[in-house]
Short mmCIF file of C-alpha atoms and ligand atoms in Angstrom, two decimals:
data_model
loop_
_atom_site.label_atom_id
_atom_site.label_comp_id
_atom_site.label_asym_id
_atom_site.label_seq_id
_atom_site.Cartn_x
_atom_site.Cartn_y
_atom_site.Cartn_z
CA MET A 647 -107.53 -10.97 -98.38
CA SER A 648 -109.57 -9.61 -95.48
CA LYS A 649 -106.73 -7.66 -93.97
CA VAL A 650 -105.89 -5.47 -96.99
CA LYS A 651 -107.13 -1.88 -96.81
CA PHE A 652 -107.02 0.40 -99.85
CA TYR A 653 -105.32 3.78 -99.39
CA TYR A 654 -108.16 5.66 -101.11
CA GLY A 655 -110.75 3.90 -99.01
CA ASN A 656 -112.52 2.12 -101.87
CA ASP A 657 -112.17 -1.30 -100.30
CA VAL A 658 -112.84 -4.27 -102.55
CA PRO A 659 -111.99 -7.91 -101.90
CA LEU A 660 -108.45 -8.61 -103.08
CA GLU A 661 -107.58 -12.02 -104.50
CA MET A 662 -104.70 -13.76 -102.71
CA HIS A 663 -104.00 -16.02 -105.68
CA LYS A 664 -103.15 -15.53 -109.31
CA VAL A 665 -104.65 -17.11 -112.41
CA ARG A 666 -102.40 -19.60 -114.17
CA ILE A 667 -104.82 -21.54 -116.35
CA VAL A 668 -107.80 -19.95 -118.07
CA GLN A 669 -110.87 -21.18 -119.90
CA LYS A 670 -112.37 -19.13 -122.72
CA LEU A 671 -115.94 -17.99 -122.13
CA ASN A 672 -118.72 -17.54 -124.64
CA LEU A 673 -121.30 -14.75 -124.39
CA LEU A 674 -124.17 -15.31 -126.83
CA PRO A 675 -126.43 -12.49 -128.08
CA VAL A 676 -129.72 -12.20 -126.20
CA GLU A 677 -131.75 -13.76 -129.04
CA GLU A 678 -129.62 -16.91 -128.91
CA ARG A 679 -129.77 -17.00 -125.13
CA LEU A 680 -133.56 -16.88 -125.36
CA LYS A 681 -133.53 -19.79 -127.80
CA ALA A 682 -131.17 -21.79 -125.57
CA MET A 683 -133.45 -21.18 -122.57
CA GLU A 684 -136.50 -22.32 -124.53
CA GLU A 685 -134.69 -25.48 -125.60
CA ALA A 686 -133.69 -26.13 -121.99
CA GLY A 687 -137.36 -26.05 -120.92
CA TYR A 688 -136.80 -22.91 -118.83
CA ASN A 689 -134.77 -25.05 -116.47
CA THR A 690 -131.23 -23.73 -115.96
CA PHE A 691 -130.03 -27.26 -115.13
CA LEU A 692 -130.70 -28.22 -118.75
CA LEU A 693 -128.62 -25.48 -120.40
CA GLN A 694 -125.46 -26.48 -122.24
CA ASN A 695 -122.42 -24.99 -120.55
CA CYS A 696 -121.10 -23.68 -123.89
CA ASP A 697 -124.15 -21.35 -123.94
CA VAL A 698 -123.41 -20.02 -120.46
CA PHE A 699 -121.22 -16.97 -119.76
CA MET A 700 -120.92 -17.10 -115.97
CA ASP A 701 -121.89 -20.46 -114.53
CA MET A 702 -123.28 -19.58 -111.12
CA LEU A 703 -125.46 -22.68 -110.92
CA THR A 704 -123.50 -24.30 -108.15
CA ASP A 705 -120.28 -24.42 -106.20
CA SER A 706 -120.23 -28.21 -106.59
CA GLY A 707 -117.19 -29.70 -108.32
CA VAL A 708 -116.40 -26.40 -110.05
CA ASN A 709 -114.14 -24.64 -107.57
CA ALA A 710 -110.70 -23.72 -108.88
CA MET A 711 -108.01 -26.14 -107.79
CA SER A 712 -104.59 -24.99 -106.66
CA ASP A 713 -101.29 -25.78 -108.35
CA ARG A 714 -100.51 -28.03 -105.40
CA GLN A 715 -103.70 -29.99 -105.85
CA GLN A 716 -102.95 -30.51 -109.53
CA ALA A 717 -99.41 -31.57 -108.74
CA ALA A 718 -100.60 -34.05 -106.13
CA MET A 719 -102.91 -35.66 -108.67
CA LEU A 720 -99.88 -36.86 -110.63
CA GLU A 721 -98.67 -38.79 -107.61
CA ALA A 722 -101.87 -40.78 -107.19
CA ASP A 723 -101.40 -44.45 -106.41
CA ASP A 724 -103.74 -46.41 -108.65
CA SER A 725 -104.60 -49.68 -106.99
CA TYR A 726 -107.86 -51.37 -106.19
CA ALA A 727 -106.94 -52.27 -102.63
CA GLY A 728 -104.51 -50.69 -100.23
CA SER A 729 -103.75 -47.58 -102.29
CA ALA A 730 -101.19 -45.24 -100.71
CA THR A 731 -103.46 -42.38 -101.79
CA PHE A 732 -106.20 -43.71 -99.53
CA THR A 733 -103.79 -43.75 -96.59
CA LYS A 734 -102.74 -40.19 -97.36
CA LEU A 735 -106.34 -38.96 -97.37
CA LYS A 736 -107.24 -41.02 -94.30
CA ASN A 737 -104.31 -39.52 -92.42
CA LYS A 738 -105.24 -35.98 -93.47
CA ILE A 739 -108.83 -36.51 -92.29
CA GLU A 740 -107.57 -37.88 -88.99
CA GLU A 741 -105.15 -34.97 -88.58
CA ILE A 742 -107.79 -32.32 -89.25
CA PHE A 743 -110.95 -33.88 -87.79
CA GLY A 744 -109.39 -36.28 -85.30
CA LYS A 745 -111.53 -39.16 -86.62
CA LYS A 746 -110.01 -42.64 -86.77
CA TYR A 747 -112.27 -44.22 -89.35
CA PHE A 748 -112.84 -42.96 -92.87
CA LEU A 749 -115.34 -44.29 -95.39
CA PRO A 750 -114.92 -43.03 -98.96
CA ALA A 751 -117.91 -42.38 -101.22
CA HIS A 752 -118.24 -40.86 -104.66
CA GLN A 753 -120.02 -37.69 -103.51
CA GLY A 754 -122.08 -36.16 -100.70
CA ARG A 755 -125.41 -37.80 -101.52
CA ALA A 756 -123.72 -41.21 -101.59
CA CYS A 757 -122.74 -40.60 -97.97
CA GLU A 758 -126.36 -39.68 -97.26
CA ASN A 759 -127.54 -42.88 -98.91
CA ILE A 760 -125.31 -44.98 -96.66
CA ILE A 761 -126.11 -43.05 -93.48
CA SER A 762 -129.86 -43.12 -94.19
CA GLN A 763 -129.93 -46.83 -95.03
CA VAL A 764 -128.09 -47.67 -91.83
CA PHE A 765 -129.77 -45.34 -89.35
CA VAL A 766 -133.15 -44.25 -90.71
CA LYS A 767 -136.09 -46.64 -90.19
CA PRO A 768 -139.78 -46.28 -91.07
CA GLY A 769 -141.13 -43.76 -88.57
CA SER A 770 -137.73 -42.22 -87.79
CA ILE A 771 -137.67 -38.51 -87.09
CA THR A 772 -134.49 -36.65 -87.97
CA PRO A 773 -134.11 -33.17 -86.47
CA MET A 774 -131.85 -30.73 -88.30
CA ASN A 775 -131.22 -27.00 -88.64
CA TYR A 776 -132.51 -27.21 -92.22
CA HIS A 777 -132.90 -29.89 -94.85
CA PHE A 778 -130.91 -30.23 -98.03
CA THR A 779 -132.62 -31.65 -101.15
CA THR A 780 -130.65 -34.89 -101.43
CA THR A 781 -130.52 -35.39 -97.65
CA LYS A 782 -134.29 -35.20 -97.34
CA SER A 783 -134.87 -37.49 -100.33
CA HIS A 784 -132.67 -40.22 -98.83
CA ILE A 785 -134.28 -39.94 -95.41
CA VAL A 786 -137.78 -40.04 -96.89
CA LEU A 787 -136.87 -42.99 -99.15
CA ASN A 788 -135.97 -44.95 -96.02
CA GLY A 789 -139.30 -44.15 -94.36
CA GLY A 790 -138.17 -41.30 -92.12
CA THR A 791 -139.21 -37.67 -91.84
CA VAL A 792 -137.25 -34.47 -91.48
CA GLU A 793 -137.96 -31.96 -88.72
CA GLU A 794 -136.41 -28.55 -89.18
CA ILE A 795 -135.75 -26.82 -85.89
CA PHE A 796 -134.46 -23.35 -86.58
CA TYR A 797 -135.03 -19.99 -84.93
CA ASP A 798 -137.55 -17.65 -86.60
CA GLU A 799 -134.59 -15.61 -87.78
CA ALA A 800 -133.56 -18.37 -90.21
CA LEU A 801 -136.39 -17.61 -92.62
CA LYS A 802 -136.14 -13.85 -92.35
CA ILE A 803 -134.78 -12.76 -95.69
CA ASN A 804 -133.30 -9.61 -94.24
CA SER A 805 -131.76 -9.90 -90.88
CA ASP A 806 -128.60 -8.88 -89.13
CA HIS A 807 -128.40 -12.15 -87.22
CA PRO A 808 -124.88 -13.50 -87.75
CA PHE A 809 -125.90 -17.17 -87.32
CA LYS A 810 -129.20 -17.88 -89.05
CA GLY A 811 -128.18 -21.55 -89.38
CA ASN A 812 -128.44 -22.19 -85.62
CA VAL A 813 -130.49 -25.07 -84.25
CA ASN A 814 -133.33 -23.96 -81.96
CA ILE A 815 -132.37 -25.64 -78.70
CA GLU A 816 -135.83 -25.39 -77.08
CA LYS A 817 -137.50 -26.92 -80.12
CA LEU A 818 -134.92 -29.70 -80.16
CA ARG A 819 -135.73 -30.56 -76.54
CA ASP A 820 -139.48 -30.40 -77.21
CA LEU A 821 -139.13 -32.64 -80.24
CA ILE A 822 -137.20 -35.26 -78.28
CA GLU A 823 -139.61 -35.10 -75.32
CA THR A 824 -142.67 -35.35 -77.57
CA ASN A 825 -141.48 -38.16 -79.81
CA GLY A 826 -139.13 -40.11 -77.55
CA VAL A 827 -135.46 -40.84 -78.00
CA ASP A 828 -136.03 -44.14 -79.81
CA LYS A 829 -137.52 -42.46 -82.84
CA ILE A 830 -134.55 -40.17 -83.34
CA PRO A 831 -131.54 -41.85 -84.94
CA PHE A 832 -129.46 -38.66 -85.01
CA VAL A 833 -129.53 -34.90 -84.96
CA ARG A 834 -128.07 -33.42 -88.14
CA MET A 835 -126.33 -30.08 -88.27
CA GLU A 836 -125.57 -28.67 -91.67
CA ALA A 837 -122.67 -26.26 -91.89
CA GLY A 838 -123.27 -23.21 -94.09
CA THR A 839 -126.96 -24.09 -94.33
CA ASN A 840 -127.41 -24.41 -98.08
CA LEU A 841 -131.09 -23.82 -98.78
CA ILE A 842 -131.52 -20.77 -96.56
CA GLY A 843 -128.69 -18.91 -98.24
CA GLY A 844 -125.44 -20.47 -97.04
CA GLN A 845 -126.05 -19.28 -93.49
CA PRO A 846 -123.73 -20.52 -90.72
CA PHE A 847 -124.28 -21.89 -87.23
CA SER A 848 -122.20 -20.67 -84.32
CA LEU A 849 -119.73 -22.82 -82.43
CA GLN A 850 -121.65 -22.05 -79.23
CA ASN A 851 -124.87 -23.33 -80.80
CA MET A 852 -123.16 -26.56 -81.72
CA ARG A 853 -121.88 -26.95 -78.16
CA ASP A 854 -125.45 -26.44 -76.91
CA VAL A 855 -126.83 -29.00 -79.36
CA ARG A 856 -124.22 -31.50 -78.28
CA LYS A 857 -125.15 -30.97 -74.65
CA VAL A 858 -128.78 -31.90 -75.42
CA CYS A 859 -127.67 -34.89 -77.52
CA ASP A 860 -125.50 -36.10 -74.63
CA GLU A 861 -128.37 -35.76 -72.15
CA TYR A 862 -130.56 -38.04 -74.25
CA GLY A 863 -127.86 -40.24 -75.76
CA ILE A 864 -128.53 -39.19 -79.36
CA MET A 865 -125.86 -39.16 -82.08
CA LEU A 866 -124.82 -35.78 -83.53
CA LEU A 867 -124.11 -35.84 -87.23
CA LEU A 868 -122.42 -33.00 -89.13
CA ASP A 869 -122.92 -32.33 -92.82
CA ALA A 870 -119.62 -30.54 -93.42
CA SER A 871 -120.06 -29.94 -97.16
CA LEU A 872 -120.09 -26.17 -96.69
CA LEU A 873 -117.83 -26.16 -93.65
CA SER A 874 -115.22 -23.83 -95.14
CA ASP A 875 -117.67 -20.89 -95.28
CA ASN A 876 -119.01 -21.70 -91.83
CA LEU A 877 -115.47 -21.70 -90.41
CA TYR A 878 -114.81 -18.28 -91.88
CA PHE A 879 -118.03 -16.87 -90.40
CA ILE A 880 -117.31 -18.31 -86.95
CA LYS A 881 -113.88 -16.70 -87.00
CA GLU A 882 -115.30 -13.37 -88.29
CA ARG A 883 -118.56 -13.11 -86.40
CA GLU A 884 -118.23 -15.06 -83.13
CA GLU A 885 -116.54 -12.85 -80.58
CA SER A 886 -115.32 -15.72 -78.39
CA CYS A 887 -113.62 -17.41 -81.38
CA LYS A 888 -111.63 -14.40 -82.63
CA ASP A 889 -108.41 -15.75 -81.22
CA MET A 890 -108.89 -19.34 -82.29
CA SER A 891 -107.18 -20.57 -85.46
CA ILE A 892 -109.25 -22.07 -88.27
CA ARG A 893 -107.67 -25.39 -87.37
CA GLU A 894 -108.75 -25.09 -83.74
CA ILE A 895 -112.30 -24.16 -84.68
CA THR A 896 -112.44 -27.10 -87.09
CA ARG A 897 -111.20 -29.45 -84.44
CA GLU A 898 -113.73 -28.37 -81.86
CA ILE A 899 -116.58 -28.73 -84.38
CA ALA A 900 -115.28 -32.19 -85.26
CA ASP A 901 -114.94 -33.19 -81.60
CA LEU A 902 -118.56 -32.22 -81.05
CA SER A 903 -119.69 -34.44 -83.95
CA GLU A 904 -119.97 -38.21 -83.70
CA VAL A 905 -120.19 -38.62 -87.45
CA ILE A 906 -119.01 -36.16 -90.10
CA TYR A 907 -119.76 -36.45 -93.79
CA PHE A 908 -119.14 -34.11 -96.66
CA SER A 909 -119.30 -33.58 -100.37
CA ALA A 910 -115.70 -33.10 -101.50
CA ARG A 911 -117.13 -31.41 -104.57
CA LYS A 912 -117.32 -28.46 -102.18
CA LEU A 913 -115.13 -29.06 -99.13
CA GLY A 914 -111.65 -29.77 -100.44
CA SER A 915 -112.31 -28.27 -103.91
CA ALA A 916 -112.19 -31.52 -105.85
CA ARG A 917 -114.76 -34.26 -106.51
CA GLY A 918 -115.70 -36.99 -104.04
CA GLY A 919 -117.21 -37.65 -100.66
CA ALA A 920 -116.33 -38.93 -97.20
CA ILE A 921 -117.84 -40.15 -93.95
CA CYS A 922 -115.67 -40.24 -90.84
CA THR A 923 -116.14 -41.15 -87.20
CA SER A 924 -114.17 -42.43 -84.24
CA ASN A 925 -116.97 -44.76 -83.19
CA LYS A 926 -116.05 -48.26 -84.29
CA ASP A 927 -119.63 -49.65 -84.06
CA VAL A 928 -120.95 -46.87 -86.22
CA TYR A 929 -118.13 -47.42 -88.70
CA MET A 930 -118.74 -51.17 -88.87
CA LYS A 931 -122.45 -50.68 -89.50
CA MET A 932 -121.76 -48.48 -92.52
CA ARG A 933 -118.73 -50.24 -93.93
CA GLU A 934 -120.43 -52.93 -96.01
CA TYR A 935 -122.59 -50.32 -97.72
CA VAL A 936 -119.48 -48.68 -99.15
CA THR A 937 -118.45 -51.88 -100.87
CA LEU A 938 -122.03 -52.52 -101.97
CA TYR A 939 -122.80 -49.11 -103.49
CA GLU A 940 -119.54 -47.23 -103.98
CA GLY A 941 -116.51 -49.44 -104.50
CA PHE A 942 -113.79 -51.06 -102.45
CA LEU A 943 -113.02 -49.45 -99.09
CA THR A 944 -109.85 -47.76 -100.30
CA TYR A 945 -111.48 -45.68 -103.04
CA GLY A 946 -115.29 -45.74 -102.62
CA GLY A 947 -116.08 -44.78 -106.21
CA MET A 948 -113.60 -41.91 -106.31
CA SER A 949 -110.72 -41.54 -108.71
CA VAL A 950 -107.45 -41.77 -106.78
CA ARG A 951 -106.40 -38.52 -108.47
CA GLU A 952 -109.32 -36.73 -106.94
CA MET A 953 -108.52 -38.27 -103.56
CA GLU A 954 -105.03 -36.77 -103.75
CA ALA A 955 -106.57 -33.40 -104.61
CA ILE A 956 -109.01 -33.67 -101.69
CA ALA A 957 -106.18 -34.35 -99.21
CA VAL A 958 -104.38 -31.19 -100.33
CA GLY A 959 -107.66 -29.25 -100.56
CA LEU A 960 -108.56 -30.10 -96.96
CA GLU A 961 -105.20 -28.83 -95.80
CA GLU A 962 -105.67 -25.61 -97.81
CA THR A 963 -109.08 -25.14 -96.15
CA MET A 964 -107.23 -24.49 -92.91
CA ASP A 965 -105.87 -21.25 -94.47
CA GLU A 966 -108.05 -18.24 -93.68
CA ASN A 967 -106.80 -16.44 -96.80
CA MET A 968 -108.15 -19.29 -98.88
CA ILE A 969 -111.57 -19.77 -97.30
CA ASN A 970 -112.39 -16.05 -97.12
CA GLN A 971 -112.40 -15.51 -100.88
CA GLY A 972 -115.89 -16.93 -101.51
CA PRO A 973 -117.67 -15.20 -98.62
CA GLN A 974 -115.97 -11.86 -99.37
CA PHE A 975 -116.87 -11.90 -103.06
CA ILE A 976 -120.41 -12.86 -102.09
CA ALA A 977 -120.59 -10.00 -99.57
CA TYR A 978 -119.40 -7.62 -102.28
CA MET A 979 -122.07 -8.81 -104.70
CA VAL A 980 -124.84 -8.70 -102.08
CA GLU A 981 -123.92 -5.17 -101.03
CA GLU A 982 -123.71 -3.87 -104.60
CA LEU A 983 -127.11 -5.36 -105.44
CA GLN A 984 -128.60 -3.89 -102.27
CA LYS A 985 -127.33 -0.44 -103.27
CA ARG A 986 -129.41 -0.81 -106.43
CA GLY A 987 -132.51 -1.87 -104.52
CA VAL A 988 -132.42 -5.55 -105.53
CA PRO A 989 -133.91 -7.79 -102.80
CA VAL A 990 -131.22 -10.21 -101.60
CA VAL A 991 -130.74 -12.43 -98.57
CA THR A 992 -128.83 -10.75 -95.75
CA PRO A 993 -126.52 -11.00 -94.02
CA PRO A 994 -124.45 -12.31 -96.95
CA GLY A 995 -123.80 -16.03 -96.47
CA GLY A 996 -121.45 -18.53 -98.06
CA LEU A 997 -121.96 -20.45 -101.27
CA GLY A 998 -123.50 -17.64 -103.28
CA CYS A 999 -125.58 -14.52 -103.54
CA HIS A 1000 -129.26 -15.30 -103.01
CA VAL A 1001 -131.80 -13.13 -104.77
CA ASN A 1002 -135.23 -13.02 -103.13
CA ALA A 1003 -137.63 -13.89 -105.93
CA MET A 1004 -140.68 -13.67 -103.66
CA GLU A 1005 -140.11 -9.91 -103.59
CA PHE A 1006 -138.31 -9.41 -106.93
CA VAL A 1007 -141.27 -10.84 -108.87
CA ASP A 1008 -144.01 -10.49 -106.27
CA HIS A 1009 -146.60 -10.51 -109.06
CA ILE A 1010 -145.89 -14.21 -109.84
CA PRO A 1011 -147.85 -16.69 -107.65
CA GLN A 1012 -145.81 -19.45 -105.99
CA ASN A 1013 -147.44 -22.20 -108.05
CA GLU A 1014 -146.00 -20.52 -111.14
CA TYR A 1015 -142.47 -20.83 -109.71
CA PRO A 1016 -141.29 -17.25 -109.24
CA ALA A 1017 -137.71 -18.32 -108.49
CA GLY A 1018 -137.61 -20.60 -111.52
CA ALA A 1019 -138.94 -17.82 -113.71
CA LEU A 1020 -136.43 -15.33 -112.33
CA ALA A 1021 -133.53 -17.75 -112.87
CA ALA A 1022 -134.64 -18.17 -116.51
CA ALA A 1023 -134.97 -14.40 -116.94
CA ILE A 1024 -131.50 -13.77 -115.49
CA TYR A 1025 -129.99 -16.20 -117.98
CA ILE A 1026 -131.84 -14.65 -120.91
CA ILE A 1027 -130.66 -11.12 -120.15
CA SER A 1028 -127.09 -11.91 -119.06
CA GLY A 1029 -125.89 -15.42 -119.84
CA VAL A 1030 -125.48 -15.86 -116.08
CA ARG A 1031 -126.79 -19.24 -114.97
CA GLY A 1032 -128.24 -19.40 -111.46
CA MET A 1033 -130.31 -22.05 -109.71
CA GLU A 1034 -133.91 -22.05 -108.56
CA ARG A 1035 -134.21 -22.70 -104.85
CA GLY A 1036 -137.91 -22.53 -104.15
CA THR A 1037 -141.13 -24.42 -104.87
CA MET A 1038 -139.70 -26.15 -107.94
CA SER A 1039 -137.04 -27.69 -105.69
CA GLU A 1040 -139.77 -29.15 -103.44
CA GLN A 1041 -141.72 -32.30 -104.15
CA ARG A 1042 -145.50 -32.57 -104.39
CA ASP A 1043 -147.18 -34.46 -101.52
CA GLU A 1044 -148.84 -37.87 -102.03
CA ASP A 1045 -152.04 -36.24 -103.33
CA GLY A 1046 -150.14 -34.27 -105.92
CA THR A 1047 -150.59 -30.96 -104.12
CA GLU A 1048 -147.77 -28.46 -104.50
CA ILE A 1049 -145.77 -27.93 -101.32
CA LEU A 1050 -145.01 -24.23 -101.41
CA SER A 1051 -141.49 -23.47 -100.31
CA ASN A 1052 -140.79 -21.18 -97.33
CA MET A 1053 -138.56 -19.13 -99.57
CA GLU A 1054 -138.29 -18.43 -103.27
CA LEU A 1055 -134.63 -17.80 -103.98
CA VAL A 1056 -132.42 -17.66 -107.02
CA ARG A 1057 -128.98 -18.72 -105.99
CA LEU A 1058 -126.10 -17.17 -107.88
CA ALA A 1059 -123.36 -19.45 -106.62
CA MET A 1060 -119.82 -18.17 -106.37
CA PRO A 1061 -117.52 -21.07 -107.23
CA ARG A 1062 -114.42 -20.53 -105.13
CA ARG A 1063 -111.51 -18.64 -106.78
CA VAL A 1064 -113.16 -18.86 -110.21
CA PHE A 1065 -114.52 -15.42 -111.15
CA THR A 1066 -112.81 -12.03 -111.26
CA LEU A 1067 -114.33 -8.96 -109.66
CA SER A 1068 -115.19 -7.42 -113.06
CA GLN A 1069 -117.24 -10.49 -113.90
CA VAL A 1070 -119.07 -10.10 -110.60
CA LYS A 1071 -119.69 -6.44 -111.49
CA TYR A 1072 -121.17 -7.53 -114.83
CA ALA A 1073 -123.58 -9.90 -113.07
CA VAL A 1074 -124.59 -7.10 -110.68
CA ASP A 1075 -125.21 -4.72 -113.59
CA ARG A 1076 -127.48 -7.10 -115.47
CA VAL A 1077 -129.46 -8.24 -112.41
CA ALA A 1078 -129.99 -4.58 -111.45
CA TRP A 1079 -131.28 -3.84 -115.00
CA LEU A 1080 -133.61 -6.81 -114.73
CA TYR A 1081 -134.94 -5.52 -111.43
CA GLU A 1082 -135.95 -2.28 -113.13
CA ASN A 1083 -137.74 -4.35 -115.78
CA ARG A 1084 -139.13 -6.97 -113.41
CA ASN A 1085 -142.75 -6.42 -114.46
CA LEU A 1086 -141.91 -8.04 -117.79
CA ILE A 1087 -141.16 -11.38 -116.09
CA GLY A 1088 -144.03 -13.90 -115.97
CA GLY A 1089 -144.65 -17.37 -114.58
CA LEU A 1090 -143.76 -20.92 -115.64
CA LYS A 1091 -145.68 -24.19 -115.83
CA PHE A 1092 -144.45 -27.78 -116.12
CA VAL A 1093 -144.56 -29.58 -119.46
CA GLU A 1094 -142.69 -32.65 -118.16
CA GLU A 1095 -142.61 -33.20 -114.42
CA PRO A 1096 -140.56 -36.02 -112.87
CA SER A 1097 -141.85 -37.28 -109.50
CA VAL A 1098 -138.47 -37.31 -107.71
CA LEU A 1099 -136.04 -34.34 -107.63
CA ARG A 1100 -138.06 -32.74 -110.42
CA PHE A 1101 -135.92 -29.59 -110.50
CA PHE A 1102 -133.04 -31.51 -112.12
CA PHE A 1103 -134.84 -32.75 -115.24
CA GLY A 1104 -138.25 -31.10 -115.34
CA LYS A 1105 -139.19 -29.12 -118.45
CA LEU A 1106 -141.34 -26.02 -118.30
CA THR A 1107 -142.77 -23.32 -120.50
CA THR A 1108 -143.84 -19.72 -119.95
CA THR A 1109 -147.43 -18.88 -118.96
CA SER A 1110 -147.44 -16.00 -121.50
CA ASP A 1111 -145.19 -14.45 -124.14
CA TRP A 1112 -143.08 -12.72 -121.50
CA ALA A 1113 -139.67 -14.16 -122.43
CA ASN A 1114 -139.83 -12.71 -125.95
CA GLU A 1115 -140.92 -9.34 -124.59
CA LEU A 1116 -138.08 -9.33 -122.09
CA ALA A 1117 -135.48 -10.12 -124.76
CA ALA A 1118 -136.90 -7.37 -126.98
CA LYS A 1119 -136.65 -4.84 -124.14
CA PHE A 1120 -133.04 -5.87 -123.55
CA ARG A 1121 -132.23 -5.32 -127.22
CA ALA A 1122 -133.93 -1.90 -127.15
CA ASP A 1123 -132.00 -0.80 -124.04
CA PHE A 1124 -128.57 -2.25 -124.86
CA GLY A 1125 -128.41 -1.68 -128.62
CA ASP A 1126 -125.84 -3.96 -130.22
CA SER A 1127 -124.20 -4.94 -126.91
CA LEU A 1128 -124.09 -8.64 -126.08
C1 PLP B 74 -123.96 -30.47 -102.13
C2 PLP B 74 -124.43 -30.87 -100.82
C3 PLP B 74 -124.74 -32.20 -100.53
C4 PLP B 74 -124.69 -33.28 -101.59
O1 PLP B 74 -123.41 -33.44 -102.10
P1 PLP B 74 -123.15 -33.97 -103.60
O2 PLP B 74 -121.69 -34.14 -103.68
O3 PLP B 74 -123.70 -32.93 -104.53
O4 PLP B 74 -123.89 -35.25 -103.73
C5 PLP B 74 -125.15 -32.50 -99.25
N1 PLP B 74 -125.26 -31.55 -98.31
C6 PLP B 74 -124.98 -30.26 -98.55
C7 PLP B 74 -125.09 -29.26 -97.47
C8 PLP B 74 -124.56 -29.87 -99.80
O5 PLP B 74 -124.29 -28.58 -100.03
#
């Protein structure tokens, strides 16, 4: 896809696949979208998918599968123990990552549960480039804390730094020196750093982190859920890696990691999870937890059909023409929104287009959830469902005080190979209209607030009548258009 230039110079990302199965979409009139949003408690997680036109909530479990993945699913070997499908997936993981031992789990957070239960103790400190919601919850549940050690660039919404997901090496050293090696069970690097906008780390940064880990004898753990985007960015943006193949880059990253885990709802474009390592002690410590929480060791809570699809999906991830589709569509969307003045995270990352709500609705205070309000407004005026990634996604501290997020983002995820370019143009058009009408958007407050991972199930309401006014303005501007 990246190598195709258009004769008339109007370069757009070109899909290197064709559509063979389609799903009909439903675009409700704005009045019905408003009603659906009200019923969902202004929480996009609680919308019914039949009321959503473009589901840009997440890239998790919703990436398009290939014909080969679907075909492989028919060959799955259904058996409780010793399934041939398990062996196939184990061999593929060993071939790609060079890791001897593979522990299956039903999804990414299940891997985090096992890893945290085994390695995190009360008082543990776990350094990482940035936290992910489920990662942090599991670490905290086991009595540990998370220390984010990024460069200042990571939180700059607009930057031209190619690797905002890098670990700050000096801070890592300081943290180890200050707290002592014994308190640190592992250093975690997250590929395609999710919560700061799908931003990658560089291969050189990972080598530097590993060097520090080796000096102090600390384990390096890789969360590879968003590895495919990170691989693409290393190949595109890291001068010294230009001549490496995706497979070679993957292998070096894997060699630098003692333990790798991933959500196969993202990596591998299916649904499942995996932990792998070549360290037998580490493997043995985690093994019993798989049978306790997930299932027998040869399926770990996954359907064997999905395991077949993951094996093929991992192989397809080694194809640059496959992994570049997401990042290139995202770059297109980010650039088109920028042209219309909409504040977005730059440089474009993986995973999705991230709209900067802190600036988009700078009149909404953080304790009224600007990103949550913007996500609700986007749905009302377009039927596009995004996800709040800001203060609502944080957890109150023990005293019930809001922890204000560093960033207030609305993530418009780009499930891989799912949308066409005209659909992306539609989303751009509506978000740009909303930006011109941003003063109509108001805040939100909780009506029902769960104490753990509140963003999933929490219900909110508007702090004024703004949603009705916004829908009315849409109707006035768009006439009888949907
Ligand atoms: C999605 C994700 C997870 C959790 O995976 P699930 O399969 O949703 O449980 C963990 N880490 C990162 C970086 C992710 O993006």
